[in-house]
Coordinates of C-alpha atoms and ligand atoms in Angstrom, one line a residue:
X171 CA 106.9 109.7 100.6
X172 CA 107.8 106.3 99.5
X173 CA 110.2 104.5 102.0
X174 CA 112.8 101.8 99.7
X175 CA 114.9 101.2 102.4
X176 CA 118.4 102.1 103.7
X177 CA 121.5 103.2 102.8
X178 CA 124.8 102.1 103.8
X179 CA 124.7 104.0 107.1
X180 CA 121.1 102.9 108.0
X181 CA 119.7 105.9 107.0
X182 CA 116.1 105.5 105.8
X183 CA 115.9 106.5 102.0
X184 CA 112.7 107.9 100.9
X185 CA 111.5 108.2 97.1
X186 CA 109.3 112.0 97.4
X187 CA 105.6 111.2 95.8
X188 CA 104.2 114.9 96.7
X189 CA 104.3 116.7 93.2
X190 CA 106.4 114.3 91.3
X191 CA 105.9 112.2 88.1
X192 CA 107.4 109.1 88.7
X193 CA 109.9 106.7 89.4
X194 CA 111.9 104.1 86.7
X195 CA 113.2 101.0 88.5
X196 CA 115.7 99.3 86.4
X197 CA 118.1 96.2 87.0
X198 CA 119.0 93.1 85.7
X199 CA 116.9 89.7 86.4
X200 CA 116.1 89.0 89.5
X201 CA 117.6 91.9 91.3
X202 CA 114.7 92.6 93.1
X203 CA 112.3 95.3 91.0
X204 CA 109.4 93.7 91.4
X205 CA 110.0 92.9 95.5
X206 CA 110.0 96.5 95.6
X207 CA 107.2 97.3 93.6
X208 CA 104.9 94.6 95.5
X209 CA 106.2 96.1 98.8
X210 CA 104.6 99.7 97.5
X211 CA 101.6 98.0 97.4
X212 CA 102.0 96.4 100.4
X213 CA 103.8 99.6 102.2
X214 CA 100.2 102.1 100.8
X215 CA 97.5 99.3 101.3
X216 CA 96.2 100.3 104.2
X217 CA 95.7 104.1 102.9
X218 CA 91.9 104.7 101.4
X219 CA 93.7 107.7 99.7
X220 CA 95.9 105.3 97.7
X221 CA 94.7 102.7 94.5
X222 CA 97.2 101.0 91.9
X223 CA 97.0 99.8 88.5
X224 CA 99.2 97.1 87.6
X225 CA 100.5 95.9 84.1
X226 CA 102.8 92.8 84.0
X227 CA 104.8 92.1 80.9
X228 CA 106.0 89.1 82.4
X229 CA 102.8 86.5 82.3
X230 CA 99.4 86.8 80.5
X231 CA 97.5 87.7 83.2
X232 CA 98.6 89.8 85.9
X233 CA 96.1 87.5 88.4
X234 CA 99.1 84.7 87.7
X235 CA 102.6 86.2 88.2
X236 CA 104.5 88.7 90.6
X237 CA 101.5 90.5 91.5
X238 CA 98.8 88.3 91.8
X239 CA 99.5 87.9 95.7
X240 CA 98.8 91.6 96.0
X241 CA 95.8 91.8 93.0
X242 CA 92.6 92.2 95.7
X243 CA 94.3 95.8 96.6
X244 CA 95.0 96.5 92.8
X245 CA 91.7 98.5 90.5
X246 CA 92.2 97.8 87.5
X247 CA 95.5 95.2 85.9
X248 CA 96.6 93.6 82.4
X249 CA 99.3 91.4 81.6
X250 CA 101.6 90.5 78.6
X251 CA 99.0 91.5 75.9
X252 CA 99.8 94.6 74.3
X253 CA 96.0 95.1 73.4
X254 CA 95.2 94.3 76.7
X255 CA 97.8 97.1 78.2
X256 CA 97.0 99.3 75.4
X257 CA 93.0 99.6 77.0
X258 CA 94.8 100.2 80.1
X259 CA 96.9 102.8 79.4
X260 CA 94.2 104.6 77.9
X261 CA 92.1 104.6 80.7
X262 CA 94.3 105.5 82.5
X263 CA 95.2 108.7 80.1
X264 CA 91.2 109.2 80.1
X265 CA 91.3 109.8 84.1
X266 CA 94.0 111.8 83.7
X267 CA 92.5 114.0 81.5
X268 CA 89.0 114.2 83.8
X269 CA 90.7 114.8 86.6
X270 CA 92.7 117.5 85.1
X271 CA 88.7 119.0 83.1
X272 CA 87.2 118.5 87.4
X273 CA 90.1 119.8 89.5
X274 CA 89.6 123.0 90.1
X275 CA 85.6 122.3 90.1
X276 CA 85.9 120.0 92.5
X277 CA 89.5 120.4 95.1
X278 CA 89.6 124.2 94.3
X279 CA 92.9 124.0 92.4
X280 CA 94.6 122.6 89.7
X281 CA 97.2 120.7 91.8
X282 CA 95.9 118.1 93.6
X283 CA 99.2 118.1 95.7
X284 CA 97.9 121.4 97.1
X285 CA 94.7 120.0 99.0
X286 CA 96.6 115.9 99.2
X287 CA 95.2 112.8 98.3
X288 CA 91.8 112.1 99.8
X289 CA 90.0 108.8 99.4
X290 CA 87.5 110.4 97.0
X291 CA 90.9 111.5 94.4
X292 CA 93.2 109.1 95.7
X293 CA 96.9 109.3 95.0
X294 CA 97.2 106.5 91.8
X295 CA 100.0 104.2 91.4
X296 CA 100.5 102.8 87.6
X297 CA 102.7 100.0 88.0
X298 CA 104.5 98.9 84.7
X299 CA 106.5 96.0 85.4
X300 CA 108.6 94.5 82.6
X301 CA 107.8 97.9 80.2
X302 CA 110.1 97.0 77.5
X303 CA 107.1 94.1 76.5
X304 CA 105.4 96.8 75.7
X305 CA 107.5 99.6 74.5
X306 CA 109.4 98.0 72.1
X307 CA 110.0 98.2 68.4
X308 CA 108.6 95.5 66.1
X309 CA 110.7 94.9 63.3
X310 CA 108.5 93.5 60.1
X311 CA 106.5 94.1 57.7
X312 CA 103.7 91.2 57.8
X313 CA 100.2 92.9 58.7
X314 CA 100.5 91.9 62.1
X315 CA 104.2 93.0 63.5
X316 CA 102.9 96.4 61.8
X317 CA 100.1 96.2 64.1
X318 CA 102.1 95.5 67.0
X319 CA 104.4 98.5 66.2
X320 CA 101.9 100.6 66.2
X321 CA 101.0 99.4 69.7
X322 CA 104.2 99.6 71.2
X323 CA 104.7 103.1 70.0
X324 CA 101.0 104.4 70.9
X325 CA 102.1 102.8 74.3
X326 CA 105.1 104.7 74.9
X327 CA 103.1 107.7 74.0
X328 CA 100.1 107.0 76.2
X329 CA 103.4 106.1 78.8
X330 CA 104.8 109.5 78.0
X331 CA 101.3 111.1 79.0
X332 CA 100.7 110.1 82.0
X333 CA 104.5 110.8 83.2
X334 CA 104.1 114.0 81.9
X335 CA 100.1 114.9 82.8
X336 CA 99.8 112.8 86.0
X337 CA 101.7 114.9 88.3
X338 CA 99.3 117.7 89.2
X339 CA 96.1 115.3 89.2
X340 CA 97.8 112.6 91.7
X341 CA 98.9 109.6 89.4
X342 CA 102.5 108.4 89.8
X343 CA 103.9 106.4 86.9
X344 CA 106.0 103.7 87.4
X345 CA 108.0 101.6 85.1
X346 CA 109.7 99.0 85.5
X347 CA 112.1 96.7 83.5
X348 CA 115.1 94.4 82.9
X349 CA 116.5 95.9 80.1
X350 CA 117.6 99.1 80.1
X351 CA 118.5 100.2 76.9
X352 CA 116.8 103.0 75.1
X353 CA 113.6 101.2 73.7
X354 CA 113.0 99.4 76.8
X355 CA 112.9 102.6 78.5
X356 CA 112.4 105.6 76.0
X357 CA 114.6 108.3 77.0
X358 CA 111.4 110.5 76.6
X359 CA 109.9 108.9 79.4
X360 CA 113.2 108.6 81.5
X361 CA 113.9 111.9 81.6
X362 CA 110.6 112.7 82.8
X363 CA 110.4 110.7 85.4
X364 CA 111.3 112.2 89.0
X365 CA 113.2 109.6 90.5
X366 CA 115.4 106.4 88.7
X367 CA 116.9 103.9 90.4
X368 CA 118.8 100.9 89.7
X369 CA 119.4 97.1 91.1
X370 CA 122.5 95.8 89.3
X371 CA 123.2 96.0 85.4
X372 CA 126.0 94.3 83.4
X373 CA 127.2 97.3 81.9
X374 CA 127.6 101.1 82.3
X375 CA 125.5 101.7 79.4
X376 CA 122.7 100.1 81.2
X377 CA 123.6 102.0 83.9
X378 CA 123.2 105.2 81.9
X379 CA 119.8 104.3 80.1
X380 CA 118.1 103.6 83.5
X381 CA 119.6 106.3 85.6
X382 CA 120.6 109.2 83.4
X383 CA 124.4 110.4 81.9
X384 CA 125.3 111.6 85.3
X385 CA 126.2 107.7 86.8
X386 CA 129.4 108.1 84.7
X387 CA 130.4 110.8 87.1
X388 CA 129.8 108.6 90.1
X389 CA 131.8 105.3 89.4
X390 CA 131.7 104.5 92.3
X391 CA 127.5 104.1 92.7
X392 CA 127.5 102.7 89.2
X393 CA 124.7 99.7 89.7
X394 CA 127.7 97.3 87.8
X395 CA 128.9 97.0 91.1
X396 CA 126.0 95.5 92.4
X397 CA 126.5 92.3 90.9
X398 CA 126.3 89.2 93.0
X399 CA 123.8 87.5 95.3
X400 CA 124.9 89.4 98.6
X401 CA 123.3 92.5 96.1
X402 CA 120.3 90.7 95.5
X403 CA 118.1 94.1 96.6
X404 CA 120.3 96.8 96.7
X405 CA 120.2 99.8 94.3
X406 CA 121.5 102.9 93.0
X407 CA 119.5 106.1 93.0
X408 CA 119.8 109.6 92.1
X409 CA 119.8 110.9 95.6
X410 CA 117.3 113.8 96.2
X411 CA 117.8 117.1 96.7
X412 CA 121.5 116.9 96.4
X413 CA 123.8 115.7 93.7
X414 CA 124.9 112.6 93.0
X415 CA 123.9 109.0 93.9
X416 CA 122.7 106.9 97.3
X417 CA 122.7 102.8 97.6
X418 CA 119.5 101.6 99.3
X419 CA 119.3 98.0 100.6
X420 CA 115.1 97.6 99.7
X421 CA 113.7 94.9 102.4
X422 CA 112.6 91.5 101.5
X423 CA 108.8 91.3 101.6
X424 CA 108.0 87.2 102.0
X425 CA 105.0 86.5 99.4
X426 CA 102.4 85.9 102.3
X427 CA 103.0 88.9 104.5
X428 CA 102.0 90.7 101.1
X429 CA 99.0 88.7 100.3
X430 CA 97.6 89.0 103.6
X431 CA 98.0 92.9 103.7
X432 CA 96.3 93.0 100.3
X433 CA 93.6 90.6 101.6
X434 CA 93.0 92.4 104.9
X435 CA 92.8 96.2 102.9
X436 CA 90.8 94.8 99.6
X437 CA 87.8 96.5 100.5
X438 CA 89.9 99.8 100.2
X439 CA 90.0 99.1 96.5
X440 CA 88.4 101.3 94.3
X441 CA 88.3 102.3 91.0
X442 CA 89.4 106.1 90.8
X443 CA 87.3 106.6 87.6
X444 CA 84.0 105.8 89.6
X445 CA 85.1 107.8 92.5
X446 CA 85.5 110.6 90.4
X447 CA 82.2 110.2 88.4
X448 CA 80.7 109.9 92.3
X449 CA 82.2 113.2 93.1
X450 CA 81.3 115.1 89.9
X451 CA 78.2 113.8 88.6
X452 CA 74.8 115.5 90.1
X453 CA 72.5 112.6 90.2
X454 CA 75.0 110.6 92.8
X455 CA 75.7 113.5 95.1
X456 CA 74.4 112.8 98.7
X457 CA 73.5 116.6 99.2
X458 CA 71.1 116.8 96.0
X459 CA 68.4 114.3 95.5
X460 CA 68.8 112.7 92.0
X461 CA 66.3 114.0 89.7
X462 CA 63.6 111.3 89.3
X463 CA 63.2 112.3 93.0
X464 CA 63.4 115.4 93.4
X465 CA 59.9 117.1 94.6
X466 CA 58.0 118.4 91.6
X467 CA 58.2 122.1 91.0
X468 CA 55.4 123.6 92.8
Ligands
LIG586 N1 115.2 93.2 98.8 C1 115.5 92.0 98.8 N2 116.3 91.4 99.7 C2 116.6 90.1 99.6 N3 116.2 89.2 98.6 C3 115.4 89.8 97.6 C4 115.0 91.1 97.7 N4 114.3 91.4 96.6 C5 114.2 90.2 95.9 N5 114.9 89.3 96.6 C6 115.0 87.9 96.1 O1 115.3 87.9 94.7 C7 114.3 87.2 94.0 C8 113.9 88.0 92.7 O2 113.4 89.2 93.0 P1 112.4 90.0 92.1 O3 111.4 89.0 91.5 O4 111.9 91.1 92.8 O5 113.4 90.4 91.0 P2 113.2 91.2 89.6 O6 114.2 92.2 89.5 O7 111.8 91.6 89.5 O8 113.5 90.1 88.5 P3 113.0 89.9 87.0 O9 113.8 90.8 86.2 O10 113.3 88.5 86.7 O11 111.5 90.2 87.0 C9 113.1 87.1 94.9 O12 112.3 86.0 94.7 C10 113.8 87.1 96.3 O13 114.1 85.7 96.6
LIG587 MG1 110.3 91.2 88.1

């Protein structure tokens, strides 16, 4: 489970990983999304079962902007490029698809959720901050805005895959962004995801693209409300298990404390795609000798 904070009774509020998709965080600028989304890093560090993959719409390279305090702890990251988070994506699709070909080879079942994370098929955080860079619609028709359209929509599709695939093999999409409206988050990723939930927006349509048609029945949890700095970290989310809506207050995570968790846990970072090459490929298992050493046949 993913602790986000408290709601208005103190109450811890808990975002449920185990056999879910994914999470969209939504809100206006500087509301706090990417606080949160540092903190998850931050919050999972010190778990070997756990690696992240961050792409940041918001600078060039993700080594320079929100997440380059927590980077050592992240595998693999990309920033504003949509070639660059193109590559990504599709590695990331490619493990999903290995780890759904090796599953039942190697945990037994088809659900990783069944056996848990391990450090050897780690639980794997895709972290899309600022998603609408690379989701939406180029309007053109010089050679090269037809290129980027065909980016952005072969993004949202790779986007769509994972939220859909990554459940059963252990990666947990989530995307983030500033601008909720239907191209910054495709509606056929929303409504795939497991969990939304929303720092302030500036108007109830906002509030609808980011956290589904059923905020209008729940005025009073509409994120419009959050406006204002004393809001500054507090969102709206489609409580679980239950209908209807909870505000969480997410905690402020100072900049250092999160680059000296990610600095203390670095060596915990892995690349899942190795780990699972490790696990499935004969020559690297410890219990069989590779072949160029194996005793001749007598
Ligand atoms: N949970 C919080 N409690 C108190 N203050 C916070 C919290 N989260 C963020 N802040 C403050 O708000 C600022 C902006 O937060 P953050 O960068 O997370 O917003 P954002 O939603 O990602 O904004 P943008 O849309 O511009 O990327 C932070 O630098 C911090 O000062
Ligand atoms: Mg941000």
């Amino acid at each position: 489970m993913w602790p986000v904070g408290r709601d208005e009774y103190g109450a811890p509020v808990h975002v449920e990983l185990k056999n879910k998709s994914g999470a969209v965080v939504a809100g206006g600028v500087g509301g706090g999304k990417s606080n949160l989304l540092t903190a998850l890093v931050s919050y999972f560090g010190p778990s070997p079962a756990v690696q992240f993959a961050v792409i940041d719409g918001k600078v060039s390279d993700a080594a320079h902007g929100d997440y380059a305090d927590v980077l050592p702890r992240v595998f693999a990251h990309a920033g504003h490029d949509l070639r660059e988070a193109n590559a990504l994506l599709r590695r990331l699709v490619k493990l999903l698809h290995d780890r759904a070909t090796m599953a039942r080879q190697v945990l037994g079942t088809s659900n990783m959720w069944n056996v848990g994370p391990s450090e050897q098929w780690p639980l794997v955080f895709a972290v899309i901050d600022e998603s609408h860079t690379f989701f939406h619609d180029h309007k053109g028709s010089d050679k090269e805005t037809r290129a980027l359209a065909a980016l952005a929509a072969e993004n949202i599709r790779l986007t769509g895959l994972l939220v859909k695939g990554g459940r059963s093999v252990g990666i947990y999409t989530v995307p983030a962004t500033q601008k909720a409206t239907g191209d910054a988050i495709p509606t056929s990723i929303r409504d795939v995801c497991s969990a939304a939930l929303s720092f302030y927006q500036r108007t109830t349509e906002a509030s609808v693209a980011a956290l589904g048609d059923d905020i209008r029945n729940w005025p009073d949890m509409d994120p419009i409300n959050l406006q204002g700095s004393q809001y500054v970290g507090v969102a709206s989310m489609a409580a679980e298990g239950r209908p209807g809506f909870v505000r969480v207050r997410t905690p402020y995570l100072e900049p250092a404390h999160a680059a000296a968790v990610a600095k203390l846990t670095a060596h915990l970072t892995q690349d899942p795609t190795e780990l699972l090459a490790n696990l499935t490929s004969p020559s690297l298992r410890k219990d069989e000798p590779p072949e160029d050493d194996a005793p001749a046949a007598a």
